[in-house]
Coordinates of C-alpha atoms and ligand atoms in Angstrom, one line a residue:
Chain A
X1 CA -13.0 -5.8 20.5
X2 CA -12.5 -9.6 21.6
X3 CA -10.1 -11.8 20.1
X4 CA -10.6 -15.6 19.9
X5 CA -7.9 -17.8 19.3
X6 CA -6.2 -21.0 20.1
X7 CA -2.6 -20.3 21.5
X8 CA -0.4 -24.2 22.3
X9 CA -3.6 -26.1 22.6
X10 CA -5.8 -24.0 24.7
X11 CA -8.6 -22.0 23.6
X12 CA -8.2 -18.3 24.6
X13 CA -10.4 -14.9 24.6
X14 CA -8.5 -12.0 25.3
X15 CA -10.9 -8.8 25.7
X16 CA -11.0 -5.0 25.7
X17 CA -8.7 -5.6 22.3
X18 CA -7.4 -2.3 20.7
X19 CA -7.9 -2.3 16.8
X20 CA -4.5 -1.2 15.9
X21 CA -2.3 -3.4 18.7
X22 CA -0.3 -6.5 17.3
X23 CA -0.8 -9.8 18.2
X24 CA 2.6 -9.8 20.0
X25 CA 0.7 -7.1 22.8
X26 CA -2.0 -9.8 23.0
X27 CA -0.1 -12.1 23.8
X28 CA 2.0 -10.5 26.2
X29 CA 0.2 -8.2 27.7
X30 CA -3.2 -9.8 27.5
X31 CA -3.0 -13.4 27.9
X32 CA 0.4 -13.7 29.9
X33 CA 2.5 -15.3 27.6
X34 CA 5.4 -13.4 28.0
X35 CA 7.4 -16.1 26.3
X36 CA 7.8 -14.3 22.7
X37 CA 9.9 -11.0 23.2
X38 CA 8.9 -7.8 22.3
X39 CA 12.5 -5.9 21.4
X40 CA 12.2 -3.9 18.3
X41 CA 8.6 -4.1 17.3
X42 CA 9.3 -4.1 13.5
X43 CA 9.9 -7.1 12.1
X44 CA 14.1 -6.5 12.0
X45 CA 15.1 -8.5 15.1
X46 CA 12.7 -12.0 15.1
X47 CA 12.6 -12.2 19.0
X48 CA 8.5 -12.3 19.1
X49 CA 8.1 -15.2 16.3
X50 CA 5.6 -17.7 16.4
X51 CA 3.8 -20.2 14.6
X52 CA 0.9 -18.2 12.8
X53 CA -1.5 -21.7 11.7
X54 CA 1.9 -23.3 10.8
X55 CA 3.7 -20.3 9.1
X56 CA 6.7 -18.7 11.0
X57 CA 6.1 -15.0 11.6
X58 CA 6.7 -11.8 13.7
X59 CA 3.8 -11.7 15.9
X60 CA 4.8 -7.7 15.9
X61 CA 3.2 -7.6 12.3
X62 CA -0.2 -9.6 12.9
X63 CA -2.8 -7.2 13.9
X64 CA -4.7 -8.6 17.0
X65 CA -7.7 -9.1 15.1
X66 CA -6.3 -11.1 12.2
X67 CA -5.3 -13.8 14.9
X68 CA -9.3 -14.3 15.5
X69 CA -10.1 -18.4 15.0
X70 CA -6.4 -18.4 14.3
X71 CA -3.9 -21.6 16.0
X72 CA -1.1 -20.0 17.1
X73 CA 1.9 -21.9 18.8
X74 CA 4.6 -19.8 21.3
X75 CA 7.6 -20.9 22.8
X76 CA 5.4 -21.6 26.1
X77 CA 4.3 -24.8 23.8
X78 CA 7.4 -26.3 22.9
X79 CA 7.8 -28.0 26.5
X80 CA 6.4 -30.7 27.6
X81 CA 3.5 -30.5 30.4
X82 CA 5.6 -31.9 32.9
X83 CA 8.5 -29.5 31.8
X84 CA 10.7 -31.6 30.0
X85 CA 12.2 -29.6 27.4
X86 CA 11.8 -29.6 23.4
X87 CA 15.0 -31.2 22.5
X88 CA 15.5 -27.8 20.4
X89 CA 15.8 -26.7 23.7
X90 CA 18.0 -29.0 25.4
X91 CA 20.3 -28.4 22.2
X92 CA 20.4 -24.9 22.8
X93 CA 21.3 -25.2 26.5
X94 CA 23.3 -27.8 25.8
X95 CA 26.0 -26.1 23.2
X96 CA 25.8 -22.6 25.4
X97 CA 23.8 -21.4 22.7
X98 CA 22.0 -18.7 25.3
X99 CA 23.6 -15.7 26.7
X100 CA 21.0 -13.3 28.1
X101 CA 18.7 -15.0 26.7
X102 CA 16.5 -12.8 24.2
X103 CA 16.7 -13.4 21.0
X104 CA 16.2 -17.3 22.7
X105 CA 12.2 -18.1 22.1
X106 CA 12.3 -16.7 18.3
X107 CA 15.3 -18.7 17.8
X108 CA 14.1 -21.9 18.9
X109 CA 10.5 -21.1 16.9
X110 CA 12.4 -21.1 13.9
X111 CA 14.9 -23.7 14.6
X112 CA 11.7 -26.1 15.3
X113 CA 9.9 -25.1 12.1
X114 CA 13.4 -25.3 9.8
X115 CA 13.7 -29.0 11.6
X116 CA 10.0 -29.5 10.4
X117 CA 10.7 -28.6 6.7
X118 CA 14.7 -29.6 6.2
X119 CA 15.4 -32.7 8.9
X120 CA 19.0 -32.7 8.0
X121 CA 19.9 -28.8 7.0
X122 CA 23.0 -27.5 5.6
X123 CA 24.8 -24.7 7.1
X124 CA 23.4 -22.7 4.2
X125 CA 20.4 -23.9 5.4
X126 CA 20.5 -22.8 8.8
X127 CA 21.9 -19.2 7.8
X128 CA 19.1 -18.7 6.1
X129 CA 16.4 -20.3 8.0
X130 CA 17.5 -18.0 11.0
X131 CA 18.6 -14.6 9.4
X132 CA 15.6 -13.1 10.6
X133 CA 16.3 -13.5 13.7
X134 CA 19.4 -11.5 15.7
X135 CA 21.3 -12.0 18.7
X136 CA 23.3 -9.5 20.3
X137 CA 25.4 -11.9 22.7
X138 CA 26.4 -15.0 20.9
X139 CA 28.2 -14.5 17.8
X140 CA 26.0 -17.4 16.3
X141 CA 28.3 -19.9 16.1
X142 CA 27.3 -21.8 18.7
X143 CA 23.4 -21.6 18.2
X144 CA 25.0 -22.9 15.0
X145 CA 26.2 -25.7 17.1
X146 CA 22.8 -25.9 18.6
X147 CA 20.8 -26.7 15.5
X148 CA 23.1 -28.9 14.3
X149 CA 23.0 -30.9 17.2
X150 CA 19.0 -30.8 17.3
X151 CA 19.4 -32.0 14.0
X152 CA 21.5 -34.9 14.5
X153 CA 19.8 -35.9 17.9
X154 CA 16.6 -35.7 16.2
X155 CA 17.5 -37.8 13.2
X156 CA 19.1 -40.5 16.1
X157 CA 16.0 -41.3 17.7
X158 CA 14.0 -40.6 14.6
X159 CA 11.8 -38.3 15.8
X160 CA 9.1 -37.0 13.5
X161 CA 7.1 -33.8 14.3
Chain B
X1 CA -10.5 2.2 15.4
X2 CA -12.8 0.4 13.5
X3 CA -11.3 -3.4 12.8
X4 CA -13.2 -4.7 9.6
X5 CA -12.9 -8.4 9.1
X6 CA -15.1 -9.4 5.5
X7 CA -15.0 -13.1 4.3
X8 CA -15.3 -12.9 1.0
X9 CA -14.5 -9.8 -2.1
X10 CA -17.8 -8.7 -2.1
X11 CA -18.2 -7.9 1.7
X12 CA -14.5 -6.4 1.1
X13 CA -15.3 -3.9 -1.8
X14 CA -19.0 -2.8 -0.3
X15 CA -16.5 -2.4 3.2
X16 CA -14.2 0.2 1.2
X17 CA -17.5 1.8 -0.7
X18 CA -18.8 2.6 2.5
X19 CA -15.4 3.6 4.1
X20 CA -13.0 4.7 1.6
X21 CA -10.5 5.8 4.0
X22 CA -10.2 2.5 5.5
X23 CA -6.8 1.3 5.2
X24 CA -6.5 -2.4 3.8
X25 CA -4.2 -4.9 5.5
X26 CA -3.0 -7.9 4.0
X27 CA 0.6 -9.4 5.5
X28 CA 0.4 -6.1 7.5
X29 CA 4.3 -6.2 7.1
X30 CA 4.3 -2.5 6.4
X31 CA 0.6 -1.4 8.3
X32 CA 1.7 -2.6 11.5
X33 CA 5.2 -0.9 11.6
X34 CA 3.2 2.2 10.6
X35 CA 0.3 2.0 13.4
X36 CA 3.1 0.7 16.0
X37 CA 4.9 4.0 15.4
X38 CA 2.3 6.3 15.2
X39 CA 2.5 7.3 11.7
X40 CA -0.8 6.4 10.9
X41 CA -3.7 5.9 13.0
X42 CA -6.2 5.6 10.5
X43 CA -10.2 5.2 11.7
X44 CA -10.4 1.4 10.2
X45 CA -8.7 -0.9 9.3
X46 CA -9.9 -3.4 6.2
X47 CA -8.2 -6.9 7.0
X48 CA -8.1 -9.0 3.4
X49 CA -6.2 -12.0 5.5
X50 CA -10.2 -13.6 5.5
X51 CA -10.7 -13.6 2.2
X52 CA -9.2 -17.1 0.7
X53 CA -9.0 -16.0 -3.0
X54 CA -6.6 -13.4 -2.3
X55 CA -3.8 -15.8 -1.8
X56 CA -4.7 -18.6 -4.6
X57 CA -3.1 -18.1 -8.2
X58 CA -3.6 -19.7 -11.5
X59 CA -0.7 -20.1 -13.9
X60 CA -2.7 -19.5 -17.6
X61 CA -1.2 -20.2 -20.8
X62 CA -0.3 -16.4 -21.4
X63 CA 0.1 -14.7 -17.9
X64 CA 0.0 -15.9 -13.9
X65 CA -3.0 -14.3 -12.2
X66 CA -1.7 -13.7 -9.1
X67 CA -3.9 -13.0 -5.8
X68 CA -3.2 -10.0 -3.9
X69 CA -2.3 -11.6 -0.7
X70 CA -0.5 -14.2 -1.8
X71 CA 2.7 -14.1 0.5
X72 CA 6.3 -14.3 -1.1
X73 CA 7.3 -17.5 0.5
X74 CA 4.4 -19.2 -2.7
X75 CA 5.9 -17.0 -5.2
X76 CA 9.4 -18.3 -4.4
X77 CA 8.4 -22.1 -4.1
X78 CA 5.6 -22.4 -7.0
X79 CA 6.2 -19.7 -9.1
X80 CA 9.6 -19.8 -9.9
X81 CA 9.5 -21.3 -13.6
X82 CA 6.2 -18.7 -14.7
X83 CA 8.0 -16.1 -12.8
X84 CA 11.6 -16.0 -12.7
X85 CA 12.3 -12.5 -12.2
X86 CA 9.9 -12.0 -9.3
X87 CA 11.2 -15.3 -7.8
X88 CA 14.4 -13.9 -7.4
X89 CA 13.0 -10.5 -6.3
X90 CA 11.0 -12.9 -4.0
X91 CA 13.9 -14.0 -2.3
X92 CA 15.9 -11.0 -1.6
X93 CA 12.6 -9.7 0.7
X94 CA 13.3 -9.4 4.7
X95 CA 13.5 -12.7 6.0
X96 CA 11.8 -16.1 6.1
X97 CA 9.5 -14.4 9.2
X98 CA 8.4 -11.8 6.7
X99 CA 8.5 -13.7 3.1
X100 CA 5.6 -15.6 5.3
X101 CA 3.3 -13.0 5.1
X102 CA 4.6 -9.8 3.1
X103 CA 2.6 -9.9 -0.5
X104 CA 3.3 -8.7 -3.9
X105 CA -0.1 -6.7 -3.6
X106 CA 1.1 -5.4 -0.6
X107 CA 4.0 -4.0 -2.3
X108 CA 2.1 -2.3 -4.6
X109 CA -0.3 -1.0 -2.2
X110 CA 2.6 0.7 -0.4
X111 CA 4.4 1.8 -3.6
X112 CA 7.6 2.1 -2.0
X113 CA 10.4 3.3 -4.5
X114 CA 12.5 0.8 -3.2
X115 CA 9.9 -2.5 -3.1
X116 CA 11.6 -5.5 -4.6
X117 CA 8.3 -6.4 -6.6
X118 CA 8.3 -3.6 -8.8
X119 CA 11.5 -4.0 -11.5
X120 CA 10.4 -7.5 -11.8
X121 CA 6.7 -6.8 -12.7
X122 CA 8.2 -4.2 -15.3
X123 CA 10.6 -6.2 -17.3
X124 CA 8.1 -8.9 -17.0
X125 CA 5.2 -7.3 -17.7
X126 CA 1.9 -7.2 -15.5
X127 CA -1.5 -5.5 -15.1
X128 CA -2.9 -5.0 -11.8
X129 CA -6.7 -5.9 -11.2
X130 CA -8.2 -2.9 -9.6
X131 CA -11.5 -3.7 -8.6
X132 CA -14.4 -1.4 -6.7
X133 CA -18.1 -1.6 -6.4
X134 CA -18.1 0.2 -9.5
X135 CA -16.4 -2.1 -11.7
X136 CA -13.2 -3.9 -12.1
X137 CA -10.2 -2.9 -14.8
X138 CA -6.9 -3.4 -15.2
X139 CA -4.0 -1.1 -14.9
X140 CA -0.9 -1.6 -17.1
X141 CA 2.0 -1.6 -14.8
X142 CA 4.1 1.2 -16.4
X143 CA 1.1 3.5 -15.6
X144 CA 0.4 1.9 -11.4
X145 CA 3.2 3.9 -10.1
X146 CA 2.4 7.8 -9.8
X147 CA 4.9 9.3 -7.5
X148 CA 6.9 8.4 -4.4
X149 CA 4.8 6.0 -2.5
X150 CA 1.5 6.8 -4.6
X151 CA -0.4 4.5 -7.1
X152 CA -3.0 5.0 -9.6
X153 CA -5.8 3.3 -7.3
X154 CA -9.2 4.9 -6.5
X155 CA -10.0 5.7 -2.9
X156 CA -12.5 3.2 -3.0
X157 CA -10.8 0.6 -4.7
X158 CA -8.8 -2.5 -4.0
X159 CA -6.0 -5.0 -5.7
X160 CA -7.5 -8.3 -6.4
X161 CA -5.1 -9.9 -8.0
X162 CA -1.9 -8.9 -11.0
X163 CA -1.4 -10.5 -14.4
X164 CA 1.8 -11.2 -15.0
X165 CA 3.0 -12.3 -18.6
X166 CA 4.6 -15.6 -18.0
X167 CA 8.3 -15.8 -18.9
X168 CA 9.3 -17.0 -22.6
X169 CA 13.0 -15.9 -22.2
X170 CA 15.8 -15.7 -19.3
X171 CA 15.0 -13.2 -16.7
X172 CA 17.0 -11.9 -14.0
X173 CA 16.9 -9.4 -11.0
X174 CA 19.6 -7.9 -8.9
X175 CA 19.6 -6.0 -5.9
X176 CA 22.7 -3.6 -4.2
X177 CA 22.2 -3.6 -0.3
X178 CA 24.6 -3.7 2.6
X179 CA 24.1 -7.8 3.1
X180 CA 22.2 -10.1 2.2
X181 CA 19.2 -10.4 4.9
X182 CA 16.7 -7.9 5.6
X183 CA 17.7 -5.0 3.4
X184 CA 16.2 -2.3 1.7
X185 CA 17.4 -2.0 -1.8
X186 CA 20.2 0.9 -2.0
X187 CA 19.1 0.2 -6.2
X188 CA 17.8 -2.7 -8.2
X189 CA 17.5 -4.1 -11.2
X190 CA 15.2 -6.7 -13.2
X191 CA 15.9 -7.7 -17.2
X192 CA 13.2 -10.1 -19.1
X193 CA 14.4 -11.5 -22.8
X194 CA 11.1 -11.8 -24.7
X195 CA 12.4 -13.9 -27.0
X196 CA 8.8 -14.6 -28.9
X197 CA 8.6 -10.7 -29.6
X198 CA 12.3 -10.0 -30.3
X199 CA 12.1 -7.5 -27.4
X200 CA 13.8 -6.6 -24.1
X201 CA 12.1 -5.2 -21.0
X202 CA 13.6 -3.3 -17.6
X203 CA 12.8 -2.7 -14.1
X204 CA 14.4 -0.2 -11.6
X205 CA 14.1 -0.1 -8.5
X206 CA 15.4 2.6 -5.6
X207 CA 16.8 5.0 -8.0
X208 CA 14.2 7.3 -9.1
X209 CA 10.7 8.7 -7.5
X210 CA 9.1 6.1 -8.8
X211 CA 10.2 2.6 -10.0
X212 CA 10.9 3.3 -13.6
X213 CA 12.1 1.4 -16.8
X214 CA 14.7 1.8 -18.7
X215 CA 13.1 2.8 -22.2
X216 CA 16.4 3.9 -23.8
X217 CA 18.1 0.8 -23.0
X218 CA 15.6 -1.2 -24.2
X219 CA 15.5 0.0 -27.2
X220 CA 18.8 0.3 -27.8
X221 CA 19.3 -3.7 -27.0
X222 CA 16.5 -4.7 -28.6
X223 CA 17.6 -3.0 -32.1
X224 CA 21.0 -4.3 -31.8
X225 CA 19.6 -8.3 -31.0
X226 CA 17.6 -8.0 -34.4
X227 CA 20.3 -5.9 -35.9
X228 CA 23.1 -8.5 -35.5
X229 CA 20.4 -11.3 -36.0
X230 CA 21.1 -12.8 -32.6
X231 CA 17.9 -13.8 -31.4
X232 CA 18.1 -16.8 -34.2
X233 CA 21.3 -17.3 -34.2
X234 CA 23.0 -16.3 -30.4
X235 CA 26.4 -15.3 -30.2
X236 CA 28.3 -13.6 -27.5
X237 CA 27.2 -9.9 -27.1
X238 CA 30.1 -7.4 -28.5
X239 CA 31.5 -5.2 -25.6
X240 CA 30.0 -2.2 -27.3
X241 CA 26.7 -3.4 -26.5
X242 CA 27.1 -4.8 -23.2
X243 CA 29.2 -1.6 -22.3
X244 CA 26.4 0.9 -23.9
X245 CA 23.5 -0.8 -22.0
X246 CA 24.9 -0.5 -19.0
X247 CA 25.4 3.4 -19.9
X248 CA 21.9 4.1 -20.9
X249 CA 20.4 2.2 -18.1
X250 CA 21.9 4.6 -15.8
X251 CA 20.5 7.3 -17.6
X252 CA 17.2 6.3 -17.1
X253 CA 17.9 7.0 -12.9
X254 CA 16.8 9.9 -11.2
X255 CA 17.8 8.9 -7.4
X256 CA 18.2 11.1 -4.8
X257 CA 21.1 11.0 -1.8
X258 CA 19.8 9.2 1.2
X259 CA 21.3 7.2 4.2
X260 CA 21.2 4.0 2.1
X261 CA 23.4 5.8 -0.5
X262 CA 24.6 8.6 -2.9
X263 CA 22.7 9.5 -6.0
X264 CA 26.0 9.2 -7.6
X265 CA 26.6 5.9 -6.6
X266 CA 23.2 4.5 -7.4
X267 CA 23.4 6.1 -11.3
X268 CA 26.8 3.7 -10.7
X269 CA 25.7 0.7 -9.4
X270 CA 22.5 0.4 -12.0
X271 CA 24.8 0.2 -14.6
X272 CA 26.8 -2.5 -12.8
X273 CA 23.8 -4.5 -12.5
X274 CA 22.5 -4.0 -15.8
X275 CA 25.5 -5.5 -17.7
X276 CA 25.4 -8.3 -15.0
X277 CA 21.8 -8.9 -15.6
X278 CA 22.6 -8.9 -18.8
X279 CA 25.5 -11.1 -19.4
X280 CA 23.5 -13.8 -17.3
X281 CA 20.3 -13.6 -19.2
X282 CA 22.2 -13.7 -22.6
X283 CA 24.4 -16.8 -21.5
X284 CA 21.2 -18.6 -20.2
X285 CA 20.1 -17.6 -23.7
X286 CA 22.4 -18.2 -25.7
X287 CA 22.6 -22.1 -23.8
X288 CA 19.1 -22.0 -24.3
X289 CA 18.2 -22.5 -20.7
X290 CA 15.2 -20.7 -21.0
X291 CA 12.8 -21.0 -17.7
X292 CA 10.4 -24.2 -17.6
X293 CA 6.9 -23.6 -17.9
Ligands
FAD301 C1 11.7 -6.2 8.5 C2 11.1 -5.9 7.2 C3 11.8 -6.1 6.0 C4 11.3 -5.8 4.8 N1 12.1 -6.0 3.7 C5 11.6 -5.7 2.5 C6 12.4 -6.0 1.3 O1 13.5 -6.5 1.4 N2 11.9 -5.7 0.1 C7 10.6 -5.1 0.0 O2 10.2 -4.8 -1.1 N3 9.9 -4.8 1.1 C8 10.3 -5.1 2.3 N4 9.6 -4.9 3.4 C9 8.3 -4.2 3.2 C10 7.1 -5.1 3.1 O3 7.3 -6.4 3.7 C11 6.6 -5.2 1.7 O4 6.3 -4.0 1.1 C12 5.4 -6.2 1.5 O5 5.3 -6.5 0.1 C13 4.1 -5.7 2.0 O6 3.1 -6.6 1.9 P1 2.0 -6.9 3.0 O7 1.0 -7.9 2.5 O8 2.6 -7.2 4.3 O9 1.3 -5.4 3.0 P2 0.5 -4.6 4.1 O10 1.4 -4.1 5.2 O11 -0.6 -5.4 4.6 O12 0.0 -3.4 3.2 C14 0.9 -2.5 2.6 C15 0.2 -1.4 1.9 O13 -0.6 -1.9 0.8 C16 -2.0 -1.7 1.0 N5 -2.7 -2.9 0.6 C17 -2.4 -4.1 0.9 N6 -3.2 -5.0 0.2 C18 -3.9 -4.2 -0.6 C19 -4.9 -4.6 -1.6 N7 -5.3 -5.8 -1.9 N8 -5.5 -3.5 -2.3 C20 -5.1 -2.2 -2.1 N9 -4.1 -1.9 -1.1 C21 -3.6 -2.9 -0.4 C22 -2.1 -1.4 2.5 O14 -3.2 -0.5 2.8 C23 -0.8 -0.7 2.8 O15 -0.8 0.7 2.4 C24 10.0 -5.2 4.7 C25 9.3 -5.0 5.8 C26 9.8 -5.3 7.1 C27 9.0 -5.1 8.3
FES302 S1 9.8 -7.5 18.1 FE1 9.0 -8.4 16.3 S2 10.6 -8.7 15.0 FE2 11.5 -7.5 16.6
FES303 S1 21.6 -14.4 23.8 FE1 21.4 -12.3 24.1 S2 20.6 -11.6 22.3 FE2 21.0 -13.7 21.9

């Protein structure tokens, strides 16, 4: 089947669609957005999430043909055309918040969307916002670190989203 | 695979007339994990995520009707005064990622022993909307569950929406699991004070075939509330109650061993969370801190 959607912006049509694939093979494997990461494929480790039309979700759970008309945002869209980072990004590079670098893109989906919703979160806040999403390398503290500091540089320059 | 895609509840129940064995997907938090595997590779799939009403409630004098799809995350931030039980069961689901999209008719579709939807919708009390081209009626929700992972739904027919009775006491649900993220229940437990009909009701979840009540403990607490007078006039419960609830809500598990935990520990752990559940219903009660409307 064909899939229409609109993924950071762009209008896309990815064809020859499987029934029973996931949006996360879509995008990977059919439009080349390799951005969210496919690593356990069962909603447990929160590397492939995206914006679903605004709602945070495992793009391993949507079926490819419940994106159709859909706006979906990836990690490929937090960046700036010219490449200038999200400053979710810069916050994560920053406070050495990546190792190998995995669980990165889901993290910084949901750190973006918590920013969105809580400007100024707790640490309760934050543990919760991101305990659907694991990282094998870090510990957490410092992506801790990271969203904290995306949180006060954001409030600093008074950034809305 | 056939992908069917209706747009309204019409198009959806002439879709499963005309295909029974086409497998409905709402939040597809449990479908997709089955298809991924291969556990399933059913002939169609029956998407409800175009179908608007299936994620719009309405909160009634009596009862919430509640659409199938509606995901956890609007039960959690809308429904927590109607609802307080499934709020809190709500909340213990996954993760934000899947609270997004899982659904309470979901839950029930799947029928899982261990959902987190089903002791709340006991104690509280529910009827699910079954609907088909044949006709619509409701099921009571002690009769939905028919054996481990089973419901009482026709092949051609689909969850619309549930009735829930809206709270008119303190409710409360609890849930064993090794943390606090993403767990499957090891055991749960929901308890609902109906104040207005001098009666108690139980959910359990994870420790039987099924998710069960707790009929003898019901009983048993709701005799000794209008026994002692204490829904007019609360006092602390006696440690005989407290201690015998607990005692006959275990008895009311039949769990099996698993890798999430021994039978023996489960018949344990119900009865832990029954007294809790009930020590922190009565308080609220007895404070009368009963749930805004
Ligand atoms: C990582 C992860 C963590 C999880 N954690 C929990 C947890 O803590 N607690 C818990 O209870 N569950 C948990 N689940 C399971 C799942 O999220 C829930 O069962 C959820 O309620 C399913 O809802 P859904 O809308 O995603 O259902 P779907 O996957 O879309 O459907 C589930 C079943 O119901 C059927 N169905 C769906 N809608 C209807 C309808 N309207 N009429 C008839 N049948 C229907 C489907 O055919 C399917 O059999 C978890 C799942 C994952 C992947
Ligand atoms: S790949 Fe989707 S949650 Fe792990
Ligand atoms: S940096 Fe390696 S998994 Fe998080």
């Amino acid at each position: 089947m064909r899939v229409t959607c609109t993924v950071n912006g762009r209008r896309q049509v990815a064809d020859h669609v499987w029934e029973g694939e996931s949006l996360l093979y879509v995008l990977r494997e059919r439009l080349g957005l390799p951005g969210a990461k496919n690593a356990c494929e069962q909603g447990e480790c929160g590397s492939c999430t995206i914006r679903l039309d605004g709602d945070l979700v495992c793009a391993c759970l949507v079926a490819a043909g419940q994106a159709e008309g859909a706006d979906i945002r990836t990690v490929e869209g937090l960046a700036a055309e010219d490449g200038t980072l999200h400053p979710v990004q810069r916050a994560f590079l920053d406070t050495g918040a990546v190792q190998c670098g995995f669980c990165t893109p889901g993290l910084l989906m949901a750190t973006d969307e918590l920013l969105e919703r809580v400007p100024d979160p707790s640490d309760a806040d934050i543990r919760e916002a991101l305990a659907g999403n694991l990282c094998r390398c870090t510990g957490y503290e410092a992506i801790m670190d990271a969203v904290r500091l995306a949180a006060a540089r954001r409030a600093g320059t008074g950034e809305r989203a | 695979m056939d992908f069917l895609r209706p747009t309204d509840w019409a198009g959806a129940l002439a879709a499963k007339a005309a295909h029974p064995d086409a497998v409905p997907i709402a939040g597809g938090t449990d479908v997709m994990v089955e298809l991924t595997f291969d556990r399933r590779r059913p002939d169609r799939l029956l998407d409800l995520s175009g179908i608007p009403e299936l994620r719009r409630w309405e909160t009634g004098e009596r009862t919430v009707r509640l659409g199938a799809a509606v995901p956890y995350r609007a039960v959690l931030d809308h429904l927590a005064g109607p609802l307080p039980a499934l709020a809190l069961a709500a909340r213990t689901v996954g993760s934000p990622q899947i609270r997004n999209r899982g659904s309470v008719g979901g839950n029930l579709g799947a029928a899982s022993p261990a959902g987190d939807s089903h002791p709340a919708l006991l104690a509280a009390g529910a009827e699910v909307e079954a609907a088909s081209v044949r006709g619509t009626r409701r099921i009571p929700i002690d009769a939905f569950y028919t054996g481990v992972k089973r419901n009482a739904l026709a092949p051609d027919e689909l969850i619309r929406a549930i009735h829930i009775d809206r709270a008119t006491g303190p409710q409360q649900f609890a849930k064993v699991g090794t943390r606090n993220a993403m767990v499957i229940a090891v055991c749960a437990f929901a308890l609902a004070l109906h104040p207005h009909t001098g009666t108690v009701r139980t959910g359990i979840g994870s420790a039987a075939p099924t998710p069960v009540r707790a009929p003898d403990a019901e009983d048993y607490l709701t005799g000794a509330l209008a026994g002692a007078g204490l829904w007019e006039d609360p006092r602390p419960l006696p440690e005989a109650v407290r201690r015998r609830f607990a005692e006959l809500a275990a008895t009311a598990c039949r769990p099996i061993d698993d890798v999430r935990g021994t039978a023996r520990y489960r018949v344990h752990a119900v009865g832990v969370l029954a007294r809790r559940t009930l020590d922190r219903t009565w308080d609220a009660y007895t404070k009368g801190l009963t749930p805004c409307a």
